[in-house]
PDB file of C-alpha atoms in Angstrom:
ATOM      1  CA  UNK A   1      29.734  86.629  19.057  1.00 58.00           C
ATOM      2  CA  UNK A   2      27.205  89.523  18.324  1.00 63.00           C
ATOM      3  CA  UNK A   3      28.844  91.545  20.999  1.00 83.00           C
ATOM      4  CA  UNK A   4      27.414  89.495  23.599  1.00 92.00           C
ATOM      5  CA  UNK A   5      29.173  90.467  27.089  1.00 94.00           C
ATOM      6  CA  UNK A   6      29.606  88.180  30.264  1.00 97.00           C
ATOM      7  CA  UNK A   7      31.502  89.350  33.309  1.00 96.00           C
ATOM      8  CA  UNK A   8      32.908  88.126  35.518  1.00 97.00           C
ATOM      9  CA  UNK A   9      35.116  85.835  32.849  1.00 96.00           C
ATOM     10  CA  UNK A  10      36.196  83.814  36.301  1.00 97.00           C
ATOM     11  CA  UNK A  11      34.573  83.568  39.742  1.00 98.00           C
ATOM     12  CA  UNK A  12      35.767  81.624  42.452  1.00 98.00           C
ATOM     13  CA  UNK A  13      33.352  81.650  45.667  1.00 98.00           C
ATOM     14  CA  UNK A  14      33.118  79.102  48.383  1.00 97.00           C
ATOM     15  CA  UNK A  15      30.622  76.337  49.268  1.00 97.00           C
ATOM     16  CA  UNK A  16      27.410  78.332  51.019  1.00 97.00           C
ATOM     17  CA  UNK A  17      28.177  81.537  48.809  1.00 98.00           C
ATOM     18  CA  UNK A  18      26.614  83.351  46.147  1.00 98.00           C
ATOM     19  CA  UNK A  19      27.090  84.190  42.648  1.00 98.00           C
ATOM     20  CA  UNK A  20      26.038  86.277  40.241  1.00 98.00           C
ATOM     21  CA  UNK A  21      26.723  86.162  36.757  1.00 98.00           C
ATOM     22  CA  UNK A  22      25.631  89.062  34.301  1.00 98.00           C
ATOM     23  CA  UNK A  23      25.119  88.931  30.575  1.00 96.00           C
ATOM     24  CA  UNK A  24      24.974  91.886  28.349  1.00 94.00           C
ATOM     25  CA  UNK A  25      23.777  91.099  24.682  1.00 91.00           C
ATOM     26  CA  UNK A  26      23.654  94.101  21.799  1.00 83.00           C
ATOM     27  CA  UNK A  27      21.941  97.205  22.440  1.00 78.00           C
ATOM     28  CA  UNK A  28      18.356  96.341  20.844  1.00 78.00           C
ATOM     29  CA  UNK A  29      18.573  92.343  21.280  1.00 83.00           C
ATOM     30  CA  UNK A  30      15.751  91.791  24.010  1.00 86.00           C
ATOM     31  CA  UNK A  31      16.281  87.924  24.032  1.00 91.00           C
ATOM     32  CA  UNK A  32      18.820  86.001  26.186  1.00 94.00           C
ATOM     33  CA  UNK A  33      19.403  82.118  26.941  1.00 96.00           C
ATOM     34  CA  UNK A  34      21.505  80.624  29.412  1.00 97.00           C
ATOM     35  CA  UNK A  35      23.002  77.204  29.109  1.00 98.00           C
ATOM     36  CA  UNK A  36      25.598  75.511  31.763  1.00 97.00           C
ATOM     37  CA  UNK A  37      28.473  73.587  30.531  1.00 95.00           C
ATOM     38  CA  UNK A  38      29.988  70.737  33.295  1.00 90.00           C
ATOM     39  CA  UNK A  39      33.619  69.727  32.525  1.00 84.00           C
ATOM     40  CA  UNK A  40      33.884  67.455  29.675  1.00 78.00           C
ATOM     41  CA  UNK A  41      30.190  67.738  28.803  1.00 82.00           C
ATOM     42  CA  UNK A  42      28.273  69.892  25.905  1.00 86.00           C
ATOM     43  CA  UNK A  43      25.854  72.512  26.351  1.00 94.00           C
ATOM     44  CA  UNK A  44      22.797  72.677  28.332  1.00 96.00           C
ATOM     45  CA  UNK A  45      19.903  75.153  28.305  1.00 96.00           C
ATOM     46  CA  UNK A  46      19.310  76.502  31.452  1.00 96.00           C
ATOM     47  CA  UNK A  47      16.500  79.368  31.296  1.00 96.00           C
ATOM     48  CA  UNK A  48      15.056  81.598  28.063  1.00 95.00           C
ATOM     49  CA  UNK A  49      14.464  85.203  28.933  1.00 94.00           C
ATOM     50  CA  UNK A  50      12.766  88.342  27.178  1.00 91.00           C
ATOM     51  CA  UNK A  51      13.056  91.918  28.764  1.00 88.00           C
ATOM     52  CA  UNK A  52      11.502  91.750  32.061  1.00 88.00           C
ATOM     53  CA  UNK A  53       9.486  88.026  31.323  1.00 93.00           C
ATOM     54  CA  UNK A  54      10.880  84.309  31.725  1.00 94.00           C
ATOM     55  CA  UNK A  55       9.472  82.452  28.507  1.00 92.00           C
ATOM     56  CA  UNK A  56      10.861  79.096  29.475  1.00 92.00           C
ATOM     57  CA  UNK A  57      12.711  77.878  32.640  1.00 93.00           C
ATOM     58  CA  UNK A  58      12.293  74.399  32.194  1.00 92.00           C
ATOM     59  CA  UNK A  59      16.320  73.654  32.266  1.00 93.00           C
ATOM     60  CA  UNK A  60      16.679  75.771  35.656  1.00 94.00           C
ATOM     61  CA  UNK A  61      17.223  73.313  38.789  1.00 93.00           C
ATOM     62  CA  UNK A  62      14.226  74.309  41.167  1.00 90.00           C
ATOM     63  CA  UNK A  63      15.983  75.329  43.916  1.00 94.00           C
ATOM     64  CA  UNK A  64      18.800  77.728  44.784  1.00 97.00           C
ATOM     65  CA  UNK A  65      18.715  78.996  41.017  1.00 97.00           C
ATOM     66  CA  UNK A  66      17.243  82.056  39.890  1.00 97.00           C
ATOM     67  CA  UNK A  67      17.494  84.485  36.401  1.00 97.00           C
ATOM     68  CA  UNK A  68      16.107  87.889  35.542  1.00 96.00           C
ATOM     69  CA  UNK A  69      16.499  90.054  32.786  1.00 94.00           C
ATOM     70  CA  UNK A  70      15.229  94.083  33.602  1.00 91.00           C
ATOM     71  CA  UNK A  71      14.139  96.666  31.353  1.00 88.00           C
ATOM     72  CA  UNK A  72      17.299  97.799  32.198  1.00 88.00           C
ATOM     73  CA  UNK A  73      20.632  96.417  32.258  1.00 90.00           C
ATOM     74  CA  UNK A  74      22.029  92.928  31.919  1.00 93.00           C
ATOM     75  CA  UNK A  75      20.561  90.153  32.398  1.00 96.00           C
ATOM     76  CA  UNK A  76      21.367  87.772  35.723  1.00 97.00           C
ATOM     77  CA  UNK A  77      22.009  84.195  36.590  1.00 98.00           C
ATOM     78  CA  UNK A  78      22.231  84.133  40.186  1.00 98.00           C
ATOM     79  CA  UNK A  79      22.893  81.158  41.989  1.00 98.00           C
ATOM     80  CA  UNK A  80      21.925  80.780  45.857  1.00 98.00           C
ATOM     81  CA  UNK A  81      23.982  78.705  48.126  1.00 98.00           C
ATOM     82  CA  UNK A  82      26.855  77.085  45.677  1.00 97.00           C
ATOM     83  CA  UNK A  83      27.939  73.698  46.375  1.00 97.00           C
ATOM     84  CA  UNK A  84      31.244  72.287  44.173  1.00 95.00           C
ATOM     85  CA  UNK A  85      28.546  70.419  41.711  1.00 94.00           C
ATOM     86  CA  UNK A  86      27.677  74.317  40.668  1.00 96.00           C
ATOM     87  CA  UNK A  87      31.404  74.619  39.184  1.00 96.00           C
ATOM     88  CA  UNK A  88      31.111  74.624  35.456  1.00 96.00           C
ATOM     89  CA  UNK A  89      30.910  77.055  32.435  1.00 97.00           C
ATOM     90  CA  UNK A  90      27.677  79.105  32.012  1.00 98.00           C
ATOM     91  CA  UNK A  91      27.385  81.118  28.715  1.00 97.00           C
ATOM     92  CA  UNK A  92      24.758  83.170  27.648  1.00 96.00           C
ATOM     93  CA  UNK A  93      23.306  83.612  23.991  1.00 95.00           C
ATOM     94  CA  UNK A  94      21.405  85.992  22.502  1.00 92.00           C
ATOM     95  CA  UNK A  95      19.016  85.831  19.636  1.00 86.00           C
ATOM     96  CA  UNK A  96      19.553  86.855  15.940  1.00 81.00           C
ATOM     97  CA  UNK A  97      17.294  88.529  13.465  1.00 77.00           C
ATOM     98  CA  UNK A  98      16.264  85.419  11.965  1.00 76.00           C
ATOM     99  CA  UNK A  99      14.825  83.973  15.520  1.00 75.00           C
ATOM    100  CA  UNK A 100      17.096  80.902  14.594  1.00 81.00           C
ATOM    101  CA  UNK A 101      20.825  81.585  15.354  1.00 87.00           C
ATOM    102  CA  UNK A 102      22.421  81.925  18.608  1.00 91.00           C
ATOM    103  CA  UNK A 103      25.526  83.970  19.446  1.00 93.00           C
ATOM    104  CA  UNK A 104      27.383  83.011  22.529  1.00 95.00           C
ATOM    105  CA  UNK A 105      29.199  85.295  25.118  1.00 95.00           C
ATOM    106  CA  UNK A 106      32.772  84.124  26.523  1.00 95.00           C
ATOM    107  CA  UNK A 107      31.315  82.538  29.374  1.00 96.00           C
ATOM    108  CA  UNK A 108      31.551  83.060  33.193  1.00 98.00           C
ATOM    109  CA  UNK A 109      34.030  79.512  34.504  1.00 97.00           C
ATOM    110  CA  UNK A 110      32.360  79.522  38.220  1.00 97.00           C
ATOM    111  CA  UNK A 111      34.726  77.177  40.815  1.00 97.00           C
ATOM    112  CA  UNK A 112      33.256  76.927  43.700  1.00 97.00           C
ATOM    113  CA  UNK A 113      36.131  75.300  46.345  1.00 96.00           C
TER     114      UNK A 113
ATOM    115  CA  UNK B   1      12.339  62.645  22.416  1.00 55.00           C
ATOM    116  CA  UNK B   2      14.855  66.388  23.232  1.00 65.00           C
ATOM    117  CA  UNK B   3      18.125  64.029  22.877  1.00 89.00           C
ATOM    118  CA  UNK B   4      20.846  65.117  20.278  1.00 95.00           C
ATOM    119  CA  UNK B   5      23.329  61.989  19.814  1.00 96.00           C
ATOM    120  CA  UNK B   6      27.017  63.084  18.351  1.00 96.00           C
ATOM    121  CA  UNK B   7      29.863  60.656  17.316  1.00 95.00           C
ATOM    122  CA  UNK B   8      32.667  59.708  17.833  1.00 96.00           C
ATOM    123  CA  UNK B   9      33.689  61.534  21.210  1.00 95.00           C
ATOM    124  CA  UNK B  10      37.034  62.319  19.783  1.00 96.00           C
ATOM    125  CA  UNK B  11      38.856  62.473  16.140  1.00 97.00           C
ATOM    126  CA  UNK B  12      42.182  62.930  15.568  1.00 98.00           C
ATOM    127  CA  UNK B  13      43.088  63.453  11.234  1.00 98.00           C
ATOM    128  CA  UNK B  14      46.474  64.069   9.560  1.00 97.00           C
ATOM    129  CA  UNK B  15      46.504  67.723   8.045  1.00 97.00           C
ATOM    130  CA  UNK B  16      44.963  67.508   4.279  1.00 97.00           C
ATOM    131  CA  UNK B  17      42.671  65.060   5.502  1.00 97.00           C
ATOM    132  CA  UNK B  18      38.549  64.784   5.544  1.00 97.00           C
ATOM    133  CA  UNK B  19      36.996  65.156   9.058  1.00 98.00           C
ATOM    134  CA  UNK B  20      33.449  63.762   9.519  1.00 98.00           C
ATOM    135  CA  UNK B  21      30.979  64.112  12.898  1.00 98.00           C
ATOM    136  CA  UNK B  22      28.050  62.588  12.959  1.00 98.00           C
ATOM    137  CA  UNK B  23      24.428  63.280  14.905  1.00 98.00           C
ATOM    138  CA  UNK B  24      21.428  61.936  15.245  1.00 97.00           C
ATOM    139  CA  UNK B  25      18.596  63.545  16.384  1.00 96.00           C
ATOM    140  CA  UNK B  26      14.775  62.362  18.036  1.00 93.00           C
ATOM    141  CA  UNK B  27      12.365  64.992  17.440  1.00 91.00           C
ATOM    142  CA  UNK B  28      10.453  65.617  14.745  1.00 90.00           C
ATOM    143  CA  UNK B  29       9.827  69.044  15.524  1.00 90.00           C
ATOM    144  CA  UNK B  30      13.136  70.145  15.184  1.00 92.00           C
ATOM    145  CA  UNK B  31      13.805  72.165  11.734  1.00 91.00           C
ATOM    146  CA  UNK B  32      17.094  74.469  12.465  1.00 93.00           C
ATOM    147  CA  UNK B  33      20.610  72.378  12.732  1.00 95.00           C
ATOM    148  CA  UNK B  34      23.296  74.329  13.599  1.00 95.00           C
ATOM    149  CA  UNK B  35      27.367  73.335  14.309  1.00 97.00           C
ATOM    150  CA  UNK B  36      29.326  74.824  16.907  1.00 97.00           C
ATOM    151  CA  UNK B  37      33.199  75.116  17.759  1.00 97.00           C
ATOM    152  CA  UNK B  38      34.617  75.588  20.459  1.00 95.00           C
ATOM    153  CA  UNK B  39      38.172  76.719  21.627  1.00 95.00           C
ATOM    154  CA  UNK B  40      39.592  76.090  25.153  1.00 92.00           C
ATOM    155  CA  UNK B  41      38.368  78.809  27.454  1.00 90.00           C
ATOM    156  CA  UNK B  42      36.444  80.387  24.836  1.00 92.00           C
ATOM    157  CA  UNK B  43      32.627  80.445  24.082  1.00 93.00           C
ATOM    158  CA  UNK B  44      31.102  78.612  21.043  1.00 95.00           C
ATOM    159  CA  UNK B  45      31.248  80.319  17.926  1.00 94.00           C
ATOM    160  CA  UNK B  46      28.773  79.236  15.081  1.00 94.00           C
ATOM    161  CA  UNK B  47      30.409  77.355  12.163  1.00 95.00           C
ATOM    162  CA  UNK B  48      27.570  76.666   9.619  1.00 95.00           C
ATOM    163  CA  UNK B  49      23.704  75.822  10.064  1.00 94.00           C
ATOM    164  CA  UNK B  50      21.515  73.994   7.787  1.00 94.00           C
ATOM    165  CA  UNK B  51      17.281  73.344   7.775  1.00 92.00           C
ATOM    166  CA  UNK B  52      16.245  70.408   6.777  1.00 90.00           C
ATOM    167  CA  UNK B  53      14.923  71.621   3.604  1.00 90.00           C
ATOM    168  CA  UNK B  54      17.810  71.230   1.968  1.00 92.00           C
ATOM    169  CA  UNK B  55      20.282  68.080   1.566  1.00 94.00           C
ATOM    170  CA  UNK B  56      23.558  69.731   2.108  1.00 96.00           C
ATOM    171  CA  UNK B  57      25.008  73.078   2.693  1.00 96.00           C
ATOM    172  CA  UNK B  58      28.472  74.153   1.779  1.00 96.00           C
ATOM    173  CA  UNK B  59      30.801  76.891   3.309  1.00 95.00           C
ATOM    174  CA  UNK B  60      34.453  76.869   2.132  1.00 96.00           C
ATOM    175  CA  UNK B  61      35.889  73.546   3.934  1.00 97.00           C
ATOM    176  CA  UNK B  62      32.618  72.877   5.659  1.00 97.00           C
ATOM    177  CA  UNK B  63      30.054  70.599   4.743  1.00 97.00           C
ATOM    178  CA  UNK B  64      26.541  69.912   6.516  1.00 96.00           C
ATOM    179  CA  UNK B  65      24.780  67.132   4.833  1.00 96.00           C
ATOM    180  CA  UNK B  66      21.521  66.478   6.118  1.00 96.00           C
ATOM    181  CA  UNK B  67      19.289  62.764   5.767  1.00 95.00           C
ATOM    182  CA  UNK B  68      15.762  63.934   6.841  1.00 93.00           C
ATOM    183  CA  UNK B  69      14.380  60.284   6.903  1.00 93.00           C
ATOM    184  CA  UNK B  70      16.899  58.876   8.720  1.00 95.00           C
ATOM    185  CA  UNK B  71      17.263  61.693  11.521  1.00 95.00           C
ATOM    186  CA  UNK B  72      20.542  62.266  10.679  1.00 96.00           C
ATOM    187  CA  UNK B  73      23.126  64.865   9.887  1.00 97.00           C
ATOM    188  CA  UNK B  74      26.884  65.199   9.760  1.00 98.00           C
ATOM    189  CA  UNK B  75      29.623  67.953   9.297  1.00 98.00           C
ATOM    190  CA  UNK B  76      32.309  67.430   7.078  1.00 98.00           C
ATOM    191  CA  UNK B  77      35.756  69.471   7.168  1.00 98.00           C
ATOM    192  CA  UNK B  78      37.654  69.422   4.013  1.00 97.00           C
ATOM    193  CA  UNK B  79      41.646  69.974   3.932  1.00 97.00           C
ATOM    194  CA  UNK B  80      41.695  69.758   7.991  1.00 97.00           C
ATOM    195  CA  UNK B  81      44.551  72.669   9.484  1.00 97.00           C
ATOM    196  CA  UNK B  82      45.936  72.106  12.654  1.00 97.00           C
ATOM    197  CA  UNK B  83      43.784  75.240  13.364  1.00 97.00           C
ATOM    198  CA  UNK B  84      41.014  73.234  12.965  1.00 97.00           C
ATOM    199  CA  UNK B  85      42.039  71.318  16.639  1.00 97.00           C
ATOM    200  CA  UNK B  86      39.086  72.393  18.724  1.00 97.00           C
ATOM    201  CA  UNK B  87      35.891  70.940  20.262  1.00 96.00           C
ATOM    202  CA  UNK B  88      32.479  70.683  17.707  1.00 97.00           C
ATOM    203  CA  UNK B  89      29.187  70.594  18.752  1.00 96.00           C
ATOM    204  CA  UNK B  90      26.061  69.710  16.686  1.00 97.00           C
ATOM    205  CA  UNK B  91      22.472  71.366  18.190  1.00 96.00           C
ATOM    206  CA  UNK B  92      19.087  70.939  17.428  1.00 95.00           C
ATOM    207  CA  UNK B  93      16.328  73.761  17.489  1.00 92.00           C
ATOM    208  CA  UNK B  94      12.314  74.111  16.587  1.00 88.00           C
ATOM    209  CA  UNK B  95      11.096  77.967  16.678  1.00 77.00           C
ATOM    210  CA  UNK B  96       7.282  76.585  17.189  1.00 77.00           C
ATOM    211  CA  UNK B  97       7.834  74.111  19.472  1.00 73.00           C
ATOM    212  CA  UNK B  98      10.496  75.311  22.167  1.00 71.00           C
ATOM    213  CA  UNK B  99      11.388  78.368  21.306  1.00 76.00           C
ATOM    214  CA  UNK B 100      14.826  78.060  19.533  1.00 83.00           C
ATOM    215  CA  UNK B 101      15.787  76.895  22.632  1.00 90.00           C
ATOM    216  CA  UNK B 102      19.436  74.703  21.442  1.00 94.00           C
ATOM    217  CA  UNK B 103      19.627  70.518  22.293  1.00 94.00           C
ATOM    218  CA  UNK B 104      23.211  69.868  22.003  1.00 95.00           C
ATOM    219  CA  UNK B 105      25.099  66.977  21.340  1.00 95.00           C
ATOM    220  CA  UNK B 106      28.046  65.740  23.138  1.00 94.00           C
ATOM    221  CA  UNK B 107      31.276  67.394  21.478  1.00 94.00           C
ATOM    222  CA  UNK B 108      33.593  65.836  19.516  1.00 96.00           C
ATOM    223  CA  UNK B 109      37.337  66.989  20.291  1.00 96.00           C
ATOM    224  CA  UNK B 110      39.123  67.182  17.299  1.00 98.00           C
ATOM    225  CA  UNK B 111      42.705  66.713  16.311  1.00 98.00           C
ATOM    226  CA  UNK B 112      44.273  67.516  13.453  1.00 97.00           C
ATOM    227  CA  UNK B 113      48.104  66.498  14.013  1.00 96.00           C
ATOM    228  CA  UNK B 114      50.559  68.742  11.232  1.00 93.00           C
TER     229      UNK B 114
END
């Protein structure tokens, strides 16, 4: 997986509350995508982030959704308000040299009772 | 135009036997085809990849062959293992066009009964 990092693995939080999921890729890799997986469903991308710049958000729902990725530190998923149709996997993946392959983290599961 | 169509849904094999998933793919644009599996709980972990200026690609008991005129490409698993039993997912990518942003098909859960 490239030594791509997600915490928390698991995060339960209740309708109205909010969460924050972080992703860590390699020291050096400066790109990160998020995709959301529902129950029973494949992949899909959320948001595409370089160091401190969005460079494609066209998967993000408009509202309640937001992702950053600093100079420094990992980069965050944060999700406003969380109603139960939030609860799902969200990996992140982080670019290889060849600006083709992805590597995938472990993934946050978010259940949101 | 974005949509990634995999078949079947599920495929169950005896062990020793050929697995084959199929997807079919709208954009043009596309030119990097990677295959995905995916373990219970875990994330998904790249299998093989293949760009479509090539007809097949070959990595120990996995196959990609690719048909560039028909949109199509499949993944082939030779001498299936019960280890084998997890979900696969076929994606779609174009560097120029979106960013090597992934389209993924739907998963196919795979069997492979000992």
């Amino acid at each position: 997986n490239a030594g791509v990092m997600q915490n928390p693995r698991h995060l339960v939080r209740r309708r109205g509350q909010e969460a924050r999921l972080r992703c860590s890729p390699m020291k050096g890799h400066s790109h990160v995508y998020w995709y959301r997986q529902l129950p029973e469903e494949g992949l899909k991308f959320m948001v595409y982030l370089q160091k401190e710049n969005i460079i494609d958000e066209s998967g993000m729902p408009k509202e309640r959704f937001s992702a950053e990725f600093p100079k420094e530190g990992p980069s965050i998923l944060r999700i406003q308000q969380v109603v139960r149709g939030d609860s799902a996997a969200y990996f992140c993946a982080t670019l290889a040299g060849n600006q083709e392959t992805q590597y995938f983290g472990p993934g946050t599961r978010l259940l949101v009772l | 135009q974005q949509q990634v169509k995999q078949s079947p849904q599920s495929l169950i094999v005896q062990k020793g036997g050929i697995s084959i998933i199929n997807c079919a793919y709208e954009n043009t644009a596309f030119d990097y085809f990677p295959w995905y599996q995916q373990f219970p709980g875990k994330g998904p972990a790249l299998l093989i990849a293949i760009r479509p200026d090539v007809s097949e690609k070959k990595e120990g008991r996995f196959t990609i062959s690719f048909n560039k005129s028909a949109k199509q490409f499949s993944l082939h698993i030779m001498d299936s293992q019960p280890g084998d039993s997890a979900t696969y997912f076929c994606a779609a990518s174009s560097v120029e066009t979106s960013g090597s942003r992934l389209t993924f098909g739907e998963g196919t859960q795979l069997t492979v009964n000992p």
